[in-house]
Short mmCIF file of C-alpha atoms (C1' of nucleotides) in Angstrom, two decimals:
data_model
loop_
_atom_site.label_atom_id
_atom_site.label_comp_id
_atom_site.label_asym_id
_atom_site.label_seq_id
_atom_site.Cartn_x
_atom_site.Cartn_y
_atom_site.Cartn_z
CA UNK A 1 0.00 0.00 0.00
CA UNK A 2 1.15 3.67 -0.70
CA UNK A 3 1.46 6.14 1.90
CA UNK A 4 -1.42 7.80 0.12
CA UNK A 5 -3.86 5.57 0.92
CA UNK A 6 -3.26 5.80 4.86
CA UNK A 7 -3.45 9.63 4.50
CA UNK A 8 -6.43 9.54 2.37
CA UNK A 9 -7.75 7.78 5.56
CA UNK A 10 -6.83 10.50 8.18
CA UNK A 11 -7.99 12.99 5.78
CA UNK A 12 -11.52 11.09 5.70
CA UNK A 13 -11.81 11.12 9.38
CA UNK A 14 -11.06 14.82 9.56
CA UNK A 15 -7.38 14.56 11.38
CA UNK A 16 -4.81 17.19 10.80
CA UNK A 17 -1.92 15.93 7.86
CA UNK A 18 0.84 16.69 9.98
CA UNK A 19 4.48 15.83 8.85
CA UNK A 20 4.67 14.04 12.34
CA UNK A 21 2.11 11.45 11.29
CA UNK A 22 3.39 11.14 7.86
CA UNK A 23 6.89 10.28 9.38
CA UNK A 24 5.24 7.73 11.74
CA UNK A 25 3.55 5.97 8.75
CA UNK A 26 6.20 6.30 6.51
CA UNK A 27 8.62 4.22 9.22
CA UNK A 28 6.35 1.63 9.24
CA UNK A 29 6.02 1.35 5.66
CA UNK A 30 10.03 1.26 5.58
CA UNK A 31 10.64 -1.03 7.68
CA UNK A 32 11.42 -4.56 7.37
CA UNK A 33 10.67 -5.36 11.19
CA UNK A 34 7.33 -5.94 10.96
CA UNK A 35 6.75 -4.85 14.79
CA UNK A 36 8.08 -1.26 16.35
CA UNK A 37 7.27 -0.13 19.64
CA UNK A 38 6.87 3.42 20.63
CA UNK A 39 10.80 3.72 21.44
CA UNK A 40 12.28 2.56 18.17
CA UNK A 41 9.24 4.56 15.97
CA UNK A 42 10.96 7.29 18.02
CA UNK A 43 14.72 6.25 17.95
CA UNK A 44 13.87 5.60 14.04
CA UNK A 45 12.52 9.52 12.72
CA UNK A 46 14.51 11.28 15.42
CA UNK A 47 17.78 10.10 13.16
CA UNK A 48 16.11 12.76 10.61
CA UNK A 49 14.58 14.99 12.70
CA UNK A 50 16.00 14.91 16.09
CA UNK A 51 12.78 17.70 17.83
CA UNK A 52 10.10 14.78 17.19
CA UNK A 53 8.47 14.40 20.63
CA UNK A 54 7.89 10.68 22.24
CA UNK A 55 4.50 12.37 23.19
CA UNK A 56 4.06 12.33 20.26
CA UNK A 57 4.80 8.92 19.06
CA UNK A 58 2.92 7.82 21.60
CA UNK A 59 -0.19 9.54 21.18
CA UNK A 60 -0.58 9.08 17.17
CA UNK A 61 0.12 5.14 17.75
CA UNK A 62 -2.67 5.40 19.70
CA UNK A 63 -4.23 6.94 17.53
CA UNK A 64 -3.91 5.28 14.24
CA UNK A 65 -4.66 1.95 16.02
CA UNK A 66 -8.32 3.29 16.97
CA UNK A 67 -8.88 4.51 13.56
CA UNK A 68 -7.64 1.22 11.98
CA UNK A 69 -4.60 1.71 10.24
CA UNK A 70 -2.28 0.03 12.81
CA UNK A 71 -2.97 -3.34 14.92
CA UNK A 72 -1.60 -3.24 18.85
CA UNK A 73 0.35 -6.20 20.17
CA UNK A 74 1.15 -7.39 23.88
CA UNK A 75 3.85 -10.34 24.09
CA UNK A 76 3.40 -10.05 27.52
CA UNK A 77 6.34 -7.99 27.97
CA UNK A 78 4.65 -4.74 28.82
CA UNK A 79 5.43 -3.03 26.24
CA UNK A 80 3.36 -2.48 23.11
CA UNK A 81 4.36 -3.45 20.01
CA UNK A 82 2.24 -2.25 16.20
CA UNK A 83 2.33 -3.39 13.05
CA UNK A 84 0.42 -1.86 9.80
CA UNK A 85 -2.54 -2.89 8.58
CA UNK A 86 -1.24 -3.97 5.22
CA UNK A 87 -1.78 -7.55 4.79
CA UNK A 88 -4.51 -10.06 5.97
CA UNK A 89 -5.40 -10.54 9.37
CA UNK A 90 -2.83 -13.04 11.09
CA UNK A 91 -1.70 -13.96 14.23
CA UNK A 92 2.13 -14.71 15.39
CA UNK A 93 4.28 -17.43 16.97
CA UNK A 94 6.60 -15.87 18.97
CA UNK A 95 10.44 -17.04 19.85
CA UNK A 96 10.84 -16.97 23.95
CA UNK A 97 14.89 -17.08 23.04
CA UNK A 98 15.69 -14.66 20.47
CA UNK A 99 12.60 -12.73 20.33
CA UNK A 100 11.86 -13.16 16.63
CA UNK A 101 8.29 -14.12 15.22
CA UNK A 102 6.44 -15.08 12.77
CA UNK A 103 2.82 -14.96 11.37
CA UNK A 104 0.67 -17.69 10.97
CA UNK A 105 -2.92 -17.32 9.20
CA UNK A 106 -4.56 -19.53 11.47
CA UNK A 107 -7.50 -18.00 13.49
CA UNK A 108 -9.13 -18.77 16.14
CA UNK A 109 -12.36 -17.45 15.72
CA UNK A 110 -13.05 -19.79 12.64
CA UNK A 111 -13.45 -22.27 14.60
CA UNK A 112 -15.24 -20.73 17.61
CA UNK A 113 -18.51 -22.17 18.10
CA UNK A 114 -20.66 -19.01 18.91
CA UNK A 115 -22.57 -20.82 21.31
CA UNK A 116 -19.18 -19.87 23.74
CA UNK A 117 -19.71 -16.32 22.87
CA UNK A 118 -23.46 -15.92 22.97
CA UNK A 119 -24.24 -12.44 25.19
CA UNK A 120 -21.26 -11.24 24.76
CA UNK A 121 -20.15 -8.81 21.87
CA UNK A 122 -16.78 -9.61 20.23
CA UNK A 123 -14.14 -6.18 20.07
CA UNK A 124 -10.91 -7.56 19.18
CA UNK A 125 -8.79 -10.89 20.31
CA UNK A 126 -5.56 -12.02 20.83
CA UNK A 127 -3.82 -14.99 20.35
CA UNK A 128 -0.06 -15.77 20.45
CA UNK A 129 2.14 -18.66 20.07
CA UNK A 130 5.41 -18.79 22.67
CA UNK A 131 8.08 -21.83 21.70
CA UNK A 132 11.53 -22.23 20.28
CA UNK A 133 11.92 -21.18 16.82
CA UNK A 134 13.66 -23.18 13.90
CA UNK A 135 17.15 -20.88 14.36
CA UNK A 136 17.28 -21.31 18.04
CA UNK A 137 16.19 -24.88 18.04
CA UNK A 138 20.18 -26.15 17.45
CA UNK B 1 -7.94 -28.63 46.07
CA UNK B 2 -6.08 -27.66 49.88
CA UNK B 3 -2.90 -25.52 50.19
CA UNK B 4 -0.71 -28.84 51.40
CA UNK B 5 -1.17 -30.10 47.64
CA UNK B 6 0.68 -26.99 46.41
CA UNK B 7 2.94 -26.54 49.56
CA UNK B 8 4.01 -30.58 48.50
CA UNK B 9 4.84 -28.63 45.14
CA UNK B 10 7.40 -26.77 46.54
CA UNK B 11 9.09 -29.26 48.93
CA UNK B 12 9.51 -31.68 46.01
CA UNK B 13 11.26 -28.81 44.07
CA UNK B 14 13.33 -28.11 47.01
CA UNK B 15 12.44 -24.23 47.75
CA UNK B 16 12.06 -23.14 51.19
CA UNK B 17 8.46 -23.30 53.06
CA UNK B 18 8.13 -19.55 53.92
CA UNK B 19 5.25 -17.99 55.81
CA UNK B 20 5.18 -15.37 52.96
CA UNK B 21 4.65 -18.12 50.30
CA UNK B 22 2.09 -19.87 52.27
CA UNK B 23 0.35 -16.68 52.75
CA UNK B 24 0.39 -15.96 48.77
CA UNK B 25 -1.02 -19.40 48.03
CA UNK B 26 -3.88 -18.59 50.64
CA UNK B 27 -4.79 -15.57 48.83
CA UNK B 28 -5.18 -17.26 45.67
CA UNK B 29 -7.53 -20.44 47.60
CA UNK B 30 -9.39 -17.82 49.37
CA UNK B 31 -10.37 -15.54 46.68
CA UNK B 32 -13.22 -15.06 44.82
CA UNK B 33 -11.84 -12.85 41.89
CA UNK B 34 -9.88 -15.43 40.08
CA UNK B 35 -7.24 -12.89 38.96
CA UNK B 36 -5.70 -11.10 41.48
CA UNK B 37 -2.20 -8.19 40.03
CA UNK B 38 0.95 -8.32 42.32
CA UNK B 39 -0.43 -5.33 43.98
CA UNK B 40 -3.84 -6.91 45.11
CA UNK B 41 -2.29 -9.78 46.11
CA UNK B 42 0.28 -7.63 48.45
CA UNK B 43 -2.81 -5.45 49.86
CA UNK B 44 -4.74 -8.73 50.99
CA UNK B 45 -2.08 -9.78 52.74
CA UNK B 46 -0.73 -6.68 54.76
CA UNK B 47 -3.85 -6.77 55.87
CA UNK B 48 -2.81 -8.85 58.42
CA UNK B 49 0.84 -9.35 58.24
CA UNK B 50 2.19 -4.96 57.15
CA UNK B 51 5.54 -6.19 56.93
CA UNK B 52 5.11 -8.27 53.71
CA UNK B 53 7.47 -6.53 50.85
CA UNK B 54 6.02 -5.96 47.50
CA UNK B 55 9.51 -7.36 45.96
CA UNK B 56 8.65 -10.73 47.89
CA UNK B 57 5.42 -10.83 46.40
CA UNK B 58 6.46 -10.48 42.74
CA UNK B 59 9.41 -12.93 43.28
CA UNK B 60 7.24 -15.47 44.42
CA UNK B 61 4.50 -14.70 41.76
CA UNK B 62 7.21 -15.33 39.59
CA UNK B 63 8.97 -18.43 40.83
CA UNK B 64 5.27 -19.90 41.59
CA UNK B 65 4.56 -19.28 37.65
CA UNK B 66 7.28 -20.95 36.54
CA UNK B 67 6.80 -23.95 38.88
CA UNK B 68 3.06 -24.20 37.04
CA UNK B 69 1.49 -23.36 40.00
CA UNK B 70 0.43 -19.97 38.87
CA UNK B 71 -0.75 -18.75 35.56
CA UNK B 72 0.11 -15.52 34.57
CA UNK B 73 -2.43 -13.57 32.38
CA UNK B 74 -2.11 -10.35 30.08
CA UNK B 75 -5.13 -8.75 28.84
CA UNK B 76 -3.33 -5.91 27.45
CA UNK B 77 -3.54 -3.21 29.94
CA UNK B 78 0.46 -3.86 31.16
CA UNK B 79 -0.21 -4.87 34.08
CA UNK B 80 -0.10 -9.17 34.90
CA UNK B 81 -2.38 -10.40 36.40
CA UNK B 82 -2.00 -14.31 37.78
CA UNK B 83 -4.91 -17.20 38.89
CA UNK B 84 -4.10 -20.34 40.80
CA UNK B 85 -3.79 -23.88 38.35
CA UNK B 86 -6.93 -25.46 40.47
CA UNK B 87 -9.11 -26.30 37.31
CA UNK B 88 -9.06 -26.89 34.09
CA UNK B 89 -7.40 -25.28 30.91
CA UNK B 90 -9.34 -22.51 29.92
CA UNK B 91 -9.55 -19.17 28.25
CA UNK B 92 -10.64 -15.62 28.56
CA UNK B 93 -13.48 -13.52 27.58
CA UNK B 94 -13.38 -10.02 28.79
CA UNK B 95 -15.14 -7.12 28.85
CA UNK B 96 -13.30 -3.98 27.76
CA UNK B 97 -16.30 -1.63 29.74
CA UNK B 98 -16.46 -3.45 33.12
CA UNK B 99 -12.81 -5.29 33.24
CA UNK B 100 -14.53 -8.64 34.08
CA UNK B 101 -14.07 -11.28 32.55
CA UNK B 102 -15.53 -15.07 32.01
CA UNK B 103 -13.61 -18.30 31.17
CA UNK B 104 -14.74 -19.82 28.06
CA UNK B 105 -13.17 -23.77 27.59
CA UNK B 106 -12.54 -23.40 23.91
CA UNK B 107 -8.47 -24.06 23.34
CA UNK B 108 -7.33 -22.45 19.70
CA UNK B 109 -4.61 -25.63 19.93
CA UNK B 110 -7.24 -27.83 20.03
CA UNK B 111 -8.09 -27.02 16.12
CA UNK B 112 -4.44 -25.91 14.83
CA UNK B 113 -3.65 -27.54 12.01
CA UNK B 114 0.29 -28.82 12.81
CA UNK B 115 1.18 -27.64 9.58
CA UNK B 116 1.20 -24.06 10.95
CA UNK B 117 3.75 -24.94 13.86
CA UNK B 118 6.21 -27.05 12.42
CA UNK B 119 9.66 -26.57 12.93
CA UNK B 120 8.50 -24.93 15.86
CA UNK B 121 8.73 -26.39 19.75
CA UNK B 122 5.23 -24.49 21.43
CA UNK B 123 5.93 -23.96 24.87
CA UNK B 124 2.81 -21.62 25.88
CA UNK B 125 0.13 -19.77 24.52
CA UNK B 126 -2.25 -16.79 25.32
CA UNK B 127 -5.82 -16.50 23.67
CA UNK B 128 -8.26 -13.74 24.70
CA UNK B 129 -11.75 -12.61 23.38
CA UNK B 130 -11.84 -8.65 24.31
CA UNK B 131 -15.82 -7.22 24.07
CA UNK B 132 -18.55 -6.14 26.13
CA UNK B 133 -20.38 -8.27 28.39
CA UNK B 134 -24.38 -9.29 29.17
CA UNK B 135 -24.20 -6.79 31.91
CA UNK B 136 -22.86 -4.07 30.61
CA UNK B 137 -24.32 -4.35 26.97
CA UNK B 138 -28.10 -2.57 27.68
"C1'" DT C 1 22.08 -26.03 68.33
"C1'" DC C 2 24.82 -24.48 64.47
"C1'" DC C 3 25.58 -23.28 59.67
"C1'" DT C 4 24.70 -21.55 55.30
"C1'" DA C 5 22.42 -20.76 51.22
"C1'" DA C 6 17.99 -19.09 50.33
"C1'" DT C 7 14.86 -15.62 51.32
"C1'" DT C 8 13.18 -11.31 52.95
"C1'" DA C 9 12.23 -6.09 53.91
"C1'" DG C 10 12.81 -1.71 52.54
"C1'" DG C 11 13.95 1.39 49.47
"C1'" DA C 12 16.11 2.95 45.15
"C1'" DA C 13 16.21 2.43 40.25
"C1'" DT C 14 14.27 1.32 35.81
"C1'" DT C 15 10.98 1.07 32.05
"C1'" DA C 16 6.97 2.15 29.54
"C1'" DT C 17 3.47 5.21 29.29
"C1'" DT C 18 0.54 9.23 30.27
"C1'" DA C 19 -0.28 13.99 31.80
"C1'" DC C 20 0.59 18.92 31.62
"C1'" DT C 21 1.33 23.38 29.54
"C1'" DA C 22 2.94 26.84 26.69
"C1'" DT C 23 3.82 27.22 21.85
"C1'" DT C 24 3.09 26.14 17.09
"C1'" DT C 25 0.52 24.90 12.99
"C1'" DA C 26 -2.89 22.78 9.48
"C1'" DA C 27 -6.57 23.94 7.12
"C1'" DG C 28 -10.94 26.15 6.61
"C1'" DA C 29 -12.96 30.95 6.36
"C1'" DT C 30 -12.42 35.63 4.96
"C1'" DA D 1 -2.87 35.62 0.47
"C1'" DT D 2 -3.98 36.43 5.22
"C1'" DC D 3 -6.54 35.46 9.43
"C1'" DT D 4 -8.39 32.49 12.86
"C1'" DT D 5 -8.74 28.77 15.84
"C1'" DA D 6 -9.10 24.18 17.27
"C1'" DA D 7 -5.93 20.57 16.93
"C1'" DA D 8 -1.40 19.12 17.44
"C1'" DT D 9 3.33 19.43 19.11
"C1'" DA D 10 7.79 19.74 22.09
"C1'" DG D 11 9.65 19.32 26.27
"C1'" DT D 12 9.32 17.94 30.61
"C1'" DA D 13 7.17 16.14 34.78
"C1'" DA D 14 4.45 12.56 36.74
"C1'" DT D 15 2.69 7.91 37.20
"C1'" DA D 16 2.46 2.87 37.30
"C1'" DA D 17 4.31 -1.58 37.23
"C1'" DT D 18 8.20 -4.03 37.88
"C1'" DT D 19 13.00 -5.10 38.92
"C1'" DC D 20 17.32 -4.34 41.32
"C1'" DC D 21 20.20 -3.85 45.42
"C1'" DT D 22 21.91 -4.75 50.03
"C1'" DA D 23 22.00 -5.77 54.66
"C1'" DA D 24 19.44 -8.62 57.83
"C1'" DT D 25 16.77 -12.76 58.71
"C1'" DT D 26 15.47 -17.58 58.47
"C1'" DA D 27 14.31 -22.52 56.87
"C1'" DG D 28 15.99 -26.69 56.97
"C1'" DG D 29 19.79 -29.85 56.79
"C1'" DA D 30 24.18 -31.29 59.39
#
DNA sequence: TCCTAATTAGGAATTATTACTATTTAAGAT
DNA sequence: ATCTTAAATAGTAATAATTCCTAATTAGGA
């Protein structure tokens, strides 16, 4: 996906285009981790330009995740992790020794028999996969 | 089941039968709430013994969780929260108005195709539903 | 009863995140 | 193009949860 089409979106729900959000995007779209937290969004634009406030990272991740555009993650390290919305919805197994992950398509809620959900209206899940990985394995 | 089932726990792994670990299992047999934070666990107990440090209470959370004895929960909020291993395997649905939450028995491992996790050695896994419950829907 | 490694209390330090406030700015109106 | 203003930002302080540190205490074996 082009930047574009993630500003197209802010534009559409009547947020300012600042060059602060662009750069927050952008680093996402850049990157080849797939999973930034707050810090390293930070660490990342403050190489170009160094005034970008963590207040500010912190409160347009928050942001884009309510309006869609980026998905929240908890590895149950307390710390947040995002990734962009730019691929189908996935879930992750996640390497307790090196810290590495990847996504597996497998979801849970396919196979959820509603009848465990009845009276009860369905936000969001989570579901995560701690192991070894293939690489640490040896 | 009664606290000399988990106390035998700990004598067969060879750790040392402190008052402040009995006290912590108690908590956990006596409650109601099934998830009790570090913190809540320290204010029950200082109730009647003030001297109990919080650093004791998250080192035996800890070293209680990795004995099996305790599982520790994350719904997100960064804060973990534990329950006691006195039934069986279960998962989460919680309600993101009210903070309570139900236990539903559906396991996503129970459907995972292999496929997805080969090459892969699974040592845990987390599964939550996040939405609003009964109660809190009208 | 003695010994010692394990454990504890109390407080300081750390980490991630949120709150606060004065200043700046995007973008619609003139 | 300029003006206006609500929204957004920078910089810093505050908060919350957890971990670290150290001297003192203690459980449990010898």
């Amino acid at each position: 996906m082009p930047i574009n089409y993630f500003i197209e979106q802010l534009q559409a729900k009547g947020v300012k285009i600042t060059p602060q959000r662009q750069e927050i995007i952008k680093v996402f779209l850049e990157s080849q981790d797939l999973h930034l937290s707050a810090e390293e969004v930070h660490r990342r634009i403050t190489v170009k330009f160094p005034s970008m406030s963590l207040d500010t990272v912190y409160r347009n991740l928050s942001m884009l995740q309510k309006l869609g555009i980026l998905t929240e993650l908890n590895f149950g390290d307390r710390k947040s992790l995002f990734e962009i919305n730019n691929s189908q919805h996935h879930h992750h197994l996640i390497c307790t020794k090196c810290g590495g992950s990847q996504e597996i398509e497998f979801c849970p809620l396919d196979f959820l028999d509603k009848q465990h959900i009845k009276n009860f209206k369905v936000q969001k899940h989570s579901f995560e996969i701690f192991g070894i990985c293939a690489n640490c394995m040896q």
